[in-house]
CSV table of C-alpha atoms in Angstrom, one decimal:
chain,number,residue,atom,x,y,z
A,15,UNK,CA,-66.5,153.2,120.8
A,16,UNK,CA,-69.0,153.3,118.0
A,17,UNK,CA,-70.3,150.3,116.4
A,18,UNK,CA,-69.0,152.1,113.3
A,19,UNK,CA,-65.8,151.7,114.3
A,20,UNK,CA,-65.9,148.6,115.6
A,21,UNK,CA,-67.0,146.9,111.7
A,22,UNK,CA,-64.6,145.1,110.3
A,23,UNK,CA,-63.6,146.0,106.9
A,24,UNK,CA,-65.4,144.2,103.9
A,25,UNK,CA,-63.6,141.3,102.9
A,26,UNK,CA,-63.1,141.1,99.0
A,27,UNK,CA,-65.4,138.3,97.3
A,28,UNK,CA,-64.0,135.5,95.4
A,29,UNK,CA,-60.5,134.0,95.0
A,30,UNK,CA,-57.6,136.0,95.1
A,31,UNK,CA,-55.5,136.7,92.3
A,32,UNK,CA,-53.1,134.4,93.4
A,33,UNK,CA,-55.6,131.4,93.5
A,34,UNK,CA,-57.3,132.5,90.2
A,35,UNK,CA,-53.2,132.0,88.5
A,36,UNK,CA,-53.1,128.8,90.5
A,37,UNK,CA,-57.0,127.6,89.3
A,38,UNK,CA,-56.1,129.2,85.5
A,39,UNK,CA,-53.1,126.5,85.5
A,40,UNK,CA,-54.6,123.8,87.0
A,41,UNK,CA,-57.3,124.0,84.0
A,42,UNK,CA,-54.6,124.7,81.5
A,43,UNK,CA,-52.9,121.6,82.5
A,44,UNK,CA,-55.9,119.7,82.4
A,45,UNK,CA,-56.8,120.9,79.3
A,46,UNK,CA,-53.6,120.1,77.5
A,47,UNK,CA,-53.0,116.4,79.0
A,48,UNK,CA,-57.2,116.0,77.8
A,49,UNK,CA,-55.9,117.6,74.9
A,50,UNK,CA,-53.4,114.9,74.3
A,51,UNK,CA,-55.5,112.1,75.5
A,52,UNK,CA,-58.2,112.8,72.5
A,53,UNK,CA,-55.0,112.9,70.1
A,54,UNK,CA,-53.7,109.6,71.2
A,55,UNK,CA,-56.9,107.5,71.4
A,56,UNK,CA,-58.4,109.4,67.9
A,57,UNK,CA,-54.6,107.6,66.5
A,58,UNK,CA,-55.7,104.2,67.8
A,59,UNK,CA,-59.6,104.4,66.8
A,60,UNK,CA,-59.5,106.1,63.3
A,61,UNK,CA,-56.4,103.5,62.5
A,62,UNK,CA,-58.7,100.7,63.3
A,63,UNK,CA,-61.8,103.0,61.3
A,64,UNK,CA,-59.1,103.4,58.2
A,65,UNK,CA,-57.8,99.7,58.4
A,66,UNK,CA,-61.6,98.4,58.1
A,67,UNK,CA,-62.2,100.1,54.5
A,68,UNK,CA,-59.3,99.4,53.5
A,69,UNK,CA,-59.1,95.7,53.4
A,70,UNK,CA,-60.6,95.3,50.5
A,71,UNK,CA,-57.2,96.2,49.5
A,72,UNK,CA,-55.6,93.8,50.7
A,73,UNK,CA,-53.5,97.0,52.5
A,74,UNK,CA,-51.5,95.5,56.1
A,75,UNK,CA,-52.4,97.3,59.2
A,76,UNK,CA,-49.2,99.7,58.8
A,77,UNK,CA,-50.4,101.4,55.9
A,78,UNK,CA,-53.3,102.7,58.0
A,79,UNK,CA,-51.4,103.3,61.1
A,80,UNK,CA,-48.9,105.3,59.3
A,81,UNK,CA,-51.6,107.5,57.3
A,82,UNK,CA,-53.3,108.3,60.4
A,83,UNK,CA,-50.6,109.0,62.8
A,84,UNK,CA,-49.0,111.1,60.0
A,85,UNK,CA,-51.9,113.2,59.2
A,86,UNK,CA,-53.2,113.5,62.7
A,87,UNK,CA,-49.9,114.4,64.6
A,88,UNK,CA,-48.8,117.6,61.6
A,89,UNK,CA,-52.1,119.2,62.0
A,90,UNK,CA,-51.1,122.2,63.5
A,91,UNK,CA,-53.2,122.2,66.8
A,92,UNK,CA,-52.3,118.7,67.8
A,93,UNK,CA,-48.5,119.1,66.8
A,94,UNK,CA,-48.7,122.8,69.3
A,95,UNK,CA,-50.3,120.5,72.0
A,96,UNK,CA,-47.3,118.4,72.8
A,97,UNK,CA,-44.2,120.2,74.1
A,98,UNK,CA,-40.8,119.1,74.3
A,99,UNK,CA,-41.7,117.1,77.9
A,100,UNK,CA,-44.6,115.1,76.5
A,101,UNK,CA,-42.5,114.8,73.4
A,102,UNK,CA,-39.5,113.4,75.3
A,103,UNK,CA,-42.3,110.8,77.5
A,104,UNK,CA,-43.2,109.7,74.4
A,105,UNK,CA,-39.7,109.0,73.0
A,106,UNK,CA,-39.6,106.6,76.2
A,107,UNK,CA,-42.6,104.9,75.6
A,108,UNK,CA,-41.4,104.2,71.9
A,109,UNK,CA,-38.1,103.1,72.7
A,110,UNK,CA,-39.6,100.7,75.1
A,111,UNK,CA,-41.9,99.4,72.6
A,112,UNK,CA,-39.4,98.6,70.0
A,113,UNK,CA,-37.5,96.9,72.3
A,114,UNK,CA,-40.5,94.8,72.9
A,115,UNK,CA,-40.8,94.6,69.2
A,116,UNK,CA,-36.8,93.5,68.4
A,117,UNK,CA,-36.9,91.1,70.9
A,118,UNK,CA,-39.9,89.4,70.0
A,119,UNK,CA,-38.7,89.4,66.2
A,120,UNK,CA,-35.3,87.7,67.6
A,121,UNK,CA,-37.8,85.2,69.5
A,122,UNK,CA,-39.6,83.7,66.3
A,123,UNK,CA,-36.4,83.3,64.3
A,124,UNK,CA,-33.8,80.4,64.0
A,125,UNK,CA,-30.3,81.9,64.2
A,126,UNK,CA,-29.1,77.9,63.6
A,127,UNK,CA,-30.5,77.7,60.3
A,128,UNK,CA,-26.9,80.1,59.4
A,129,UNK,CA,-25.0,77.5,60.2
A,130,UNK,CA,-27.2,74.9,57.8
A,131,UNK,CA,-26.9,74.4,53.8
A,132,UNK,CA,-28.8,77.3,52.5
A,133,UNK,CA,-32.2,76.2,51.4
A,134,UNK,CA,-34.0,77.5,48.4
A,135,UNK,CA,-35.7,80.5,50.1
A,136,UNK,CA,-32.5,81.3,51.4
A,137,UNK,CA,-31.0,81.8,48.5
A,138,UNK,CA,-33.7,83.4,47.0
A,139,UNK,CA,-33.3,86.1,49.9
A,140,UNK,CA,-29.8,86.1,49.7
A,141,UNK,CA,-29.4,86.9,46.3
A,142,UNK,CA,-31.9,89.6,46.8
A,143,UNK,CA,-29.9,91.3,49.7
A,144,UNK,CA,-26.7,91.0,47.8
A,145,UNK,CA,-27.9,92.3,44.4
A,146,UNK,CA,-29.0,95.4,46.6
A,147,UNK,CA,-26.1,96.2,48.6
A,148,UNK,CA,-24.2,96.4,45.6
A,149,UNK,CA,-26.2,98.9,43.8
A,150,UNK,CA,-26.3,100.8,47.0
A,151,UNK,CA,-22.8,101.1,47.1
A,152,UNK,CA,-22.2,102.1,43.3
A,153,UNK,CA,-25.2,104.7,43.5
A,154,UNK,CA,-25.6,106.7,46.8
A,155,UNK,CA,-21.8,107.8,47.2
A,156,UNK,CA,-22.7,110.3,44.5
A,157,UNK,CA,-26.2,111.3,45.7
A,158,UNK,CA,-24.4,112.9,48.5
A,159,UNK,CA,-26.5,112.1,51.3
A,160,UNK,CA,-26.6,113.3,54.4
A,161,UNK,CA,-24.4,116.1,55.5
A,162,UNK,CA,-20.6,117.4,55.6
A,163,UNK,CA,-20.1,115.9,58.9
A,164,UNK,CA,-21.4,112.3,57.6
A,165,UNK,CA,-19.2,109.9,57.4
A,166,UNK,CA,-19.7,108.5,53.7
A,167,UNK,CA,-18.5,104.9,53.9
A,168,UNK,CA,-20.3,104.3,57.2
A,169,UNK,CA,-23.6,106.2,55.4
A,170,UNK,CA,-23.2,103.9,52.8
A,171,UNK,CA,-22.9,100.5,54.5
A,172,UNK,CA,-25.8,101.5,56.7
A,173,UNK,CA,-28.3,102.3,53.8
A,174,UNK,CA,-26.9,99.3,52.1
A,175,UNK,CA,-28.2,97.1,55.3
A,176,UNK,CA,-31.1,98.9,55.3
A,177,UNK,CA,-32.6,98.3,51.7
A,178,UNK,CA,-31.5,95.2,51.6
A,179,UNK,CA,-33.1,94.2,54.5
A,180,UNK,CA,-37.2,93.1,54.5
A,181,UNK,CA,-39.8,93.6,57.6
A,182,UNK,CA,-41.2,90.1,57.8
A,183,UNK,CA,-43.8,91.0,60.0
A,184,UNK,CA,-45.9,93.6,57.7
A,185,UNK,CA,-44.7,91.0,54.9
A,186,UNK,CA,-46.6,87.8,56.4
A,187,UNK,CA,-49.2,90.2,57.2
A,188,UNK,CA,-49.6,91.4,53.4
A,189,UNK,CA,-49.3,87.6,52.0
A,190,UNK,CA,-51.8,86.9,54.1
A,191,UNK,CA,-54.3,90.0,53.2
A,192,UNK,CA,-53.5,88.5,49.3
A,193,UNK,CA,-54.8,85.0,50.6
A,194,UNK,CA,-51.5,83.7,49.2
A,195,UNK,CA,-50.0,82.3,52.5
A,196,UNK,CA,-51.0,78.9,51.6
A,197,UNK,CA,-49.3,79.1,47.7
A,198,UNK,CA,-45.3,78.1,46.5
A,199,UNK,CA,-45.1,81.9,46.2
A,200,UNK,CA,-47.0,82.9,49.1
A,201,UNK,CA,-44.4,80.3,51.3
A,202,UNK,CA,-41.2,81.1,49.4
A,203,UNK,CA,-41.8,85.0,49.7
A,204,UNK,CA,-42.7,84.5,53.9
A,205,UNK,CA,-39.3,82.2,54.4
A,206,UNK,CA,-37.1,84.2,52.4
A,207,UNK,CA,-38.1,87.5,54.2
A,208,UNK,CA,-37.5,86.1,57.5
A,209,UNK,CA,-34.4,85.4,56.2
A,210,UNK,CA,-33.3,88.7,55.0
A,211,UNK,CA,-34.6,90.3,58.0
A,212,UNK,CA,-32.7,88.1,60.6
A,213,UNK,CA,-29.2,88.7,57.9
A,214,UNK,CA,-29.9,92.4,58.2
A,215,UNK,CA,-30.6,92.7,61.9
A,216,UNK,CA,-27.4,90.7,62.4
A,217,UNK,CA,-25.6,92.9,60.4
A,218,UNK,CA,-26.7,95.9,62.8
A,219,UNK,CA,-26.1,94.2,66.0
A,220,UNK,CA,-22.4,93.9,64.5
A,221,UNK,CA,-22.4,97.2,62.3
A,222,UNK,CA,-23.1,99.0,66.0
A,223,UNK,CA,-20.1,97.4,67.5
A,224,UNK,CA,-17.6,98.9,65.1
A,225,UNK,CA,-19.1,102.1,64.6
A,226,UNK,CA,-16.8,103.6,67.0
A,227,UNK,CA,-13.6,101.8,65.2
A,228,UNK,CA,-13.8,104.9,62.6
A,229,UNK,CA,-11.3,106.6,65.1
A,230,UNK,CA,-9.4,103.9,66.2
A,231,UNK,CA,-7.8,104.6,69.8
A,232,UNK,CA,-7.2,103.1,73.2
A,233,UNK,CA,-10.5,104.3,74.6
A,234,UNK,CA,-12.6,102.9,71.2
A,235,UNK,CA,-10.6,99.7,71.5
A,236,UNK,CA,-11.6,98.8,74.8
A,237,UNK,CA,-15.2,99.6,74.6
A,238,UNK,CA,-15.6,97.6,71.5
A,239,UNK,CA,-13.9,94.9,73.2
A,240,UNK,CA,-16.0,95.5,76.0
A,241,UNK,CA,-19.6,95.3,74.0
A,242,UNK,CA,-17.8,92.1,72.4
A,243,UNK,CA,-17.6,90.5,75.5
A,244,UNK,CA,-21.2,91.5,76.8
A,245,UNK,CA,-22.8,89.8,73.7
A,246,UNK,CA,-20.7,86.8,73.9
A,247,UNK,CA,-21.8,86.2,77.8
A,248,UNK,CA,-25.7,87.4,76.8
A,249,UNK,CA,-25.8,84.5,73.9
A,250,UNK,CA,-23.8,82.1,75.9
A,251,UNK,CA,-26.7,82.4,79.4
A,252,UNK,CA,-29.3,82.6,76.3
A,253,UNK,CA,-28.9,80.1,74.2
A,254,UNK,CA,-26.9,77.4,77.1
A,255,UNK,CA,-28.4,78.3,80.8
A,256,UNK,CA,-31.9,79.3,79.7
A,257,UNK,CA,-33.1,76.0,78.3
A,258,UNK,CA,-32.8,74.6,81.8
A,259,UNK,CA,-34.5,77.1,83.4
A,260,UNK,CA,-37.3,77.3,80.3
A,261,UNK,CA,-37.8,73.5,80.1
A,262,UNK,CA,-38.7,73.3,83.8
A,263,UNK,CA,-40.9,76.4,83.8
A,264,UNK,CA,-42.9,74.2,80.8
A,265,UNK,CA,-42.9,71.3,82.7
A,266,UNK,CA,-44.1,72.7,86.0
A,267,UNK,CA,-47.3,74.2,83.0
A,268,UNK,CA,-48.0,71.2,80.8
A,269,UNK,CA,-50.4,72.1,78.0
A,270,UNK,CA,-54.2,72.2,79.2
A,271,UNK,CA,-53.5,73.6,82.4
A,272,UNK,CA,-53.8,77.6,82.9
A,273,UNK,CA,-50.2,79.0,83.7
A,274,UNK,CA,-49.0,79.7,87.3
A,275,UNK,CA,-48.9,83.4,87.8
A,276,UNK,CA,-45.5,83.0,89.8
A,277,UNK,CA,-43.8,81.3,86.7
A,278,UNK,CA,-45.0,84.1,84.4
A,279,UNK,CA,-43.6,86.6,86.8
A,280,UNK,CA,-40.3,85.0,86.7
A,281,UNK,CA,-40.0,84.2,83.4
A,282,UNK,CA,-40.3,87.5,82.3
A,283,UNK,CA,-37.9,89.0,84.8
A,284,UNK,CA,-35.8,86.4,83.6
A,285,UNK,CA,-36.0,87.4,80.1
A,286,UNK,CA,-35.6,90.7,81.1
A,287,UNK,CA,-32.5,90.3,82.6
A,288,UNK,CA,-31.3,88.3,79.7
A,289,UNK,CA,-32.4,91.2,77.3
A,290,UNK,CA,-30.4,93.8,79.6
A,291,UNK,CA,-27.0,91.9,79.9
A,292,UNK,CA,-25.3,93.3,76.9
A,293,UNK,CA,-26.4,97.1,77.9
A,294,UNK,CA,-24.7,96.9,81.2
A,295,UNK,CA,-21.2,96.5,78.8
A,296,UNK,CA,-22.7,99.9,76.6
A,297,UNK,CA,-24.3,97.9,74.1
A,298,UNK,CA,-27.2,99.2,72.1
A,299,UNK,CA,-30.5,97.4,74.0
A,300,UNK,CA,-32.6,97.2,70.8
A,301,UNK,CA,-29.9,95.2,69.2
A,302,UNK,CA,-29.5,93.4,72.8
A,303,UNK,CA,-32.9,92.4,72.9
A,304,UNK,CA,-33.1,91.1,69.4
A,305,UNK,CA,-29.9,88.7,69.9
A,306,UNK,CA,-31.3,88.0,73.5
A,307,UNK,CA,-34.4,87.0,71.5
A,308,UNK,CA,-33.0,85.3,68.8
A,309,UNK,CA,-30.6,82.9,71.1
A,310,UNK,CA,-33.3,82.1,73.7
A,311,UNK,CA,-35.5,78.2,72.9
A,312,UNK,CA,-38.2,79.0,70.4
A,313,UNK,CA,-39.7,75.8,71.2
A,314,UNK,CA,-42.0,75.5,74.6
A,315,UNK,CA,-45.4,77.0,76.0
A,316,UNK,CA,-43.5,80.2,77.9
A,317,UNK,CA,-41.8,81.2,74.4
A,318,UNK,CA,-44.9,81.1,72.2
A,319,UNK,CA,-47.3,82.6,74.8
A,320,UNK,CA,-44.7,85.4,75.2
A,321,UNK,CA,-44.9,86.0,71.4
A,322,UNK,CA,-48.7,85.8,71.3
A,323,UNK,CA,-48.6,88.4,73.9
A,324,UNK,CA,-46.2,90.7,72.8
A,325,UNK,CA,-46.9,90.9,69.6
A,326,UNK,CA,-51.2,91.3,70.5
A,327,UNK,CA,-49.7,94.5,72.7
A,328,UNK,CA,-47.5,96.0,69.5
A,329,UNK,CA,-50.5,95.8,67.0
A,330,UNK,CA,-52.9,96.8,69.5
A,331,UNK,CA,-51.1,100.4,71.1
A,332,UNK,CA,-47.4,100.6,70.0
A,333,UNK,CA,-48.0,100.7,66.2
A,334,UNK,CA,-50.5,103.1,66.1
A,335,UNK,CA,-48.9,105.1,69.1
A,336,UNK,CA,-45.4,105.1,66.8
A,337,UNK,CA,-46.8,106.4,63.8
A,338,UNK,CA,-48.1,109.3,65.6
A,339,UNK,CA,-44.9,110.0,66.8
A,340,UNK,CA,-43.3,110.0,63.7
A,341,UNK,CA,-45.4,112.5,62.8
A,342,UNK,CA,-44.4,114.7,65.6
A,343,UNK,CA,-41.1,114.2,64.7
A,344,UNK,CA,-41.0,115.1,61.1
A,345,UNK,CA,-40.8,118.7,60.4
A,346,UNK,CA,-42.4,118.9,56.7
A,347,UNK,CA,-41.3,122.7,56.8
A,348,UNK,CA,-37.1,121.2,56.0
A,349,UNK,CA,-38.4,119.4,52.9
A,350,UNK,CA,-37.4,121.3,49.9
A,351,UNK,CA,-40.1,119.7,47.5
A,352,UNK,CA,-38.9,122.9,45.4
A,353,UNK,CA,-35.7,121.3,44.3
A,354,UNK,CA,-35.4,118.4,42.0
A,355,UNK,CA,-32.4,117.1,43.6
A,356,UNK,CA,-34.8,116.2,46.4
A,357,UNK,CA,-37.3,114.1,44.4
A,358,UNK,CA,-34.1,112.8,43.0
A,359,UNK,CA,-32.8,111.2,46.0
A,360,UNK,CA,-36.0,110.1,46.9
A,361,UNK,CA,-36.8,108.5,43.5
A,362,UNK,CA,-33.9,106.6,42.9
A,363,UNK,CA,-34.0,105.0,46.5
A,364,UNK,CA,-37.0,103.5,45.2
A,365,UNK,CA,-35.3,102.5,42.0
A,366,UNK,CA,-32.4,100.7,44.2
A,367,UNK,CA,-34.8,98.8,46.2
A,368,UNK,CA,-36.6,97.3,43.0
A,369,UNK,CA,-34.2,97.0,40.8
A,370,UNK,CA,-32.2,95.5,43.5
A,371,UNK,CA,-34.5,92.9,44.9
A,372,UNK,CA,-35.9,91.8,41.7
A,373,UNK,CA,-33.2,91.1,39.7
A,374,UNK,CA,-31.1,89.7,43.0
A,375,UNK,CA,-34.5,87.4,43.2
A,376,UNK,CA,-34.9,86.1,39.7
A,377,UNK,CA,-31.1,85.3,38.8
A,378,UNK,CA,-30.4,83.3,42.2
A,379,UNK,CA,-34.3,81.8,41.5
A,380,UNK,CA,-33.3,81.2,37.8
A,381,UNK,CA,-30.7,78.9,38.8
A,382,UNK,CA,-33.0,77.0,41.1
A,383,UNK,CA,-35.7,76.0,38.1
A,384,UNK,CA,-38.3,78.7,38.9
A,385,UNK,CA,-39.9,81.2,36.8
A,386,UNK,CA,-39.3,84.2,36.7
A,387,UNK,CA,-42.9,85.9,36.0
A,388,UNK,CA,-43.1,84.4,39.9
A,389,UNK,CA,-39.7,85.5,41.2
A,390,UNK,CA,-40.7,89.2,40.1
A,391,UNK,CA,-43.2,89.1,41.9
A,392,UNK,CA,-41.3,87.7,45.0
A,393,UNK,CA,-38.9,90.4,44.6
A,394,UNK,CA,-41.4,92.7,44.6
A,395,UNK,CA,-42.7,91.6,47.8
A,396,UNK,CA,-39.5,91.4,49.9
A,397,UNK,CA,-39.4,95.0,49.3
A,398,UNK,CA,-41.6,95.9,52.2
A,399,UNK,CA,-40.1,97.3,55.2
A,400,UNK,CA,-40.9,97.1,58.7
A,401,UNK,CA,-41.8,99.3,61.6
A,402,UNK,CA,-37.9,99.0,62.6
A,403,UNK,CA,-36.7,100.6,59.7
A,404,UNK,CA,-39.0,103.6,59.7
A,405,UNK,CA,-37.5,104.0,63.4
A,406,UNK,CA,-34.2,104.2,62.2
A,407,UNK,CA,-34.9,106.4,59.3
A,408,UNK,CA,-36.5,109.1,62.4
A,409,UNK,CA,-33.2,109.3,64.0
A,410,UNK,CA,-31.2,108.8,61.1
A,411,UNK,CA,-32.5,112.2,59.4
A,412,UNK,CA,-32.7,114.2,62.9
């Protein structure tokens, strides 16, 4: 045999196509999740670039958040960069975080101070809330909100909660950029928005339960009655079994000493379990971590360091990271800034929500001897809203 025949034939150089498609997705991949990675952390750093020049101000973190993660997340490139999975991880993540957030804001409030005479704050928020619900309810009915299959009386009581209602946290956080935390106003307008935030997050925990009441059958009955009984075993462990446990937790840590990693570990898988009781009947776990929250002690070194924690973790990644997602979510090519009705609606939610808490605020703070150049202003104030209620208005439009 020739030595010809004996060559082998020439083997073809480089990858085959096979491992060129394979190679060609691996950087694709890699390109997108980087791709993703610069969106995110350009959220968090030019929020914190935004929030530094704006201070002067007085503007709350939020306002920079929200700019940012609304202009960065509907420029074209970055919206085409997440797809429907990364979309759907990130709808995880922000559920988880406002959990966090709900239950922390249960954790700092007082739920006993309902069952007290009504202070002045109180009824200063009150009065607000009240003054609002009612112009609510004589104005949106004919705005005609929502959509044919929207049920009108349950659309109604739910924006009713909602503009009534006041996000305490980005209000403290506002007094305090004004350097007016330490005034009567400054104090009044802190207490009475705690106040209205606690009445309105009640009045979702309970508006959730009878939701499902609007077609009243067997089935409906007996999950309500089912949620009904989850909450009422949840608040029961929270606010009577959990003292015992929380007590000796803070007595095994006295104050000075650095906190045993074990009792950290179990007290938050034990406020974990307490947050997750009412979902195990079908309850909502947003509004199950908030009454979780708001029944467990207040009091004691595991409760505050868990709200010094939590809330570091929100304003450090969640807030930015749900701004940014808002943005995703919100498809600016639906708006019809074309048709006046639109500005219309928008306009005269704005109108409600001032109108509402300011005079609410100056006739029940007439009647307690204040002024009312200062209850204005208070009334003005307890129109901010929280990162809870721009949440809400996502899904609620979607």
């Amino acid at each position: 045999m020739s030595s010809k025949s004996s060559r082998r034939p020439p083997q073809p150089h480089g990858p085959s196509p096979s491992h060129r498609q394979c190679l060609k997705f691996v950087a694709t991949s890699m390109m997108s999740g980087f791709g993703k990675f610069v969106a995110i952390i350009s959220a968090f750093l030019l929020s914190r670039i935004l929030h530094h020049f704006l201070k002067p101000f007085s503007q709350p973190q939020i306002t920079s958040d929200f700019l940012i993660g609304m202009v960065l997340a509907t420029i074209p490139v970055v919206h085409e960069t997440f797809g429907d999975i990364s979309v759907m991880n990130l709808d995880n993540i922000v559920d988880f975080g406002m959990i966090l957030y709900t239950f922390v804001l249960g954790l700092e409030m007082d739920p006993y101070v309902i069952f007290k005479a009504p202070s002045r704050p109180a009824i200063v928020a009150y009065a607000g809330m009240l003054s609002t619900c009612i112009l609510t309810c004589l104005i949106t009915p004919w705005l005609h909100y929502g959509t044919k299959d929207t049920n009108m009386i349950t659309l109604t009581i739910s924006l009713s909660i909602t503009l009534s209602g006041s996000g305490s946290h980005v209000l403290t956080r506002l007094i305090t950029n004004l350097k007016i935390g330490k005034s009567d106003i400054g104090k009044l307008a802190v207490v009475a928005g705690v106040h209205s935030d606690m009445i309105t997050m009640f009045f979702y925990s309970m508006l959730f339960v009878f939701l499902p009441l609007e077609k009243i059958t067997k089935g409906e009955i007996k999950h309500v009655a089912k949620m009904i009984l989850g909450i009422l075993i949840q608040s029961i462990i929270a606010a009577k079994v959990s003292p015992f446990f929380f007590n000796w937790i803070n007595n095994e840590n006295p104050e000075g000493k650095a906190l045993k990693g074990s009792h950290l570990v179990l007290s938050m898988a034990f406020m974990a379990v307490i947050c997750s009781c009412a979902t195990w009947f079908g309850y909502n776990p947003f509004f199950s971590a908030f009454l979780a929250g708001l029944f467990l002690p207040t009091e004691g070194r595991i409760s505050k360091w868990a709200i010094s924690k939590i809330n570091y973790l929100l304003s450090l990644l969640f807030y930015p990271l749900l701004f940014f997602w808002v943005g995703l979510k919100i498809d600016f090519s639906d708006f019809q800034g074309g048709q006046i009705g639109t500005w219309g609606r928008f306009f005269v939610l704005i109108f409600i929500v001032v109108v509402g808490k300011v005079f609410g605020t100056i006739c029940g703070g007439v009647l307690l001897g204040f002024r009312w150049p200062e209850l204005a202003a208070i009334g003005m104030l307890l129109t901010a809203k929280g990162h809870f209620h721009v949440y809400l208005a996502v899904h609620a439009f979607r």
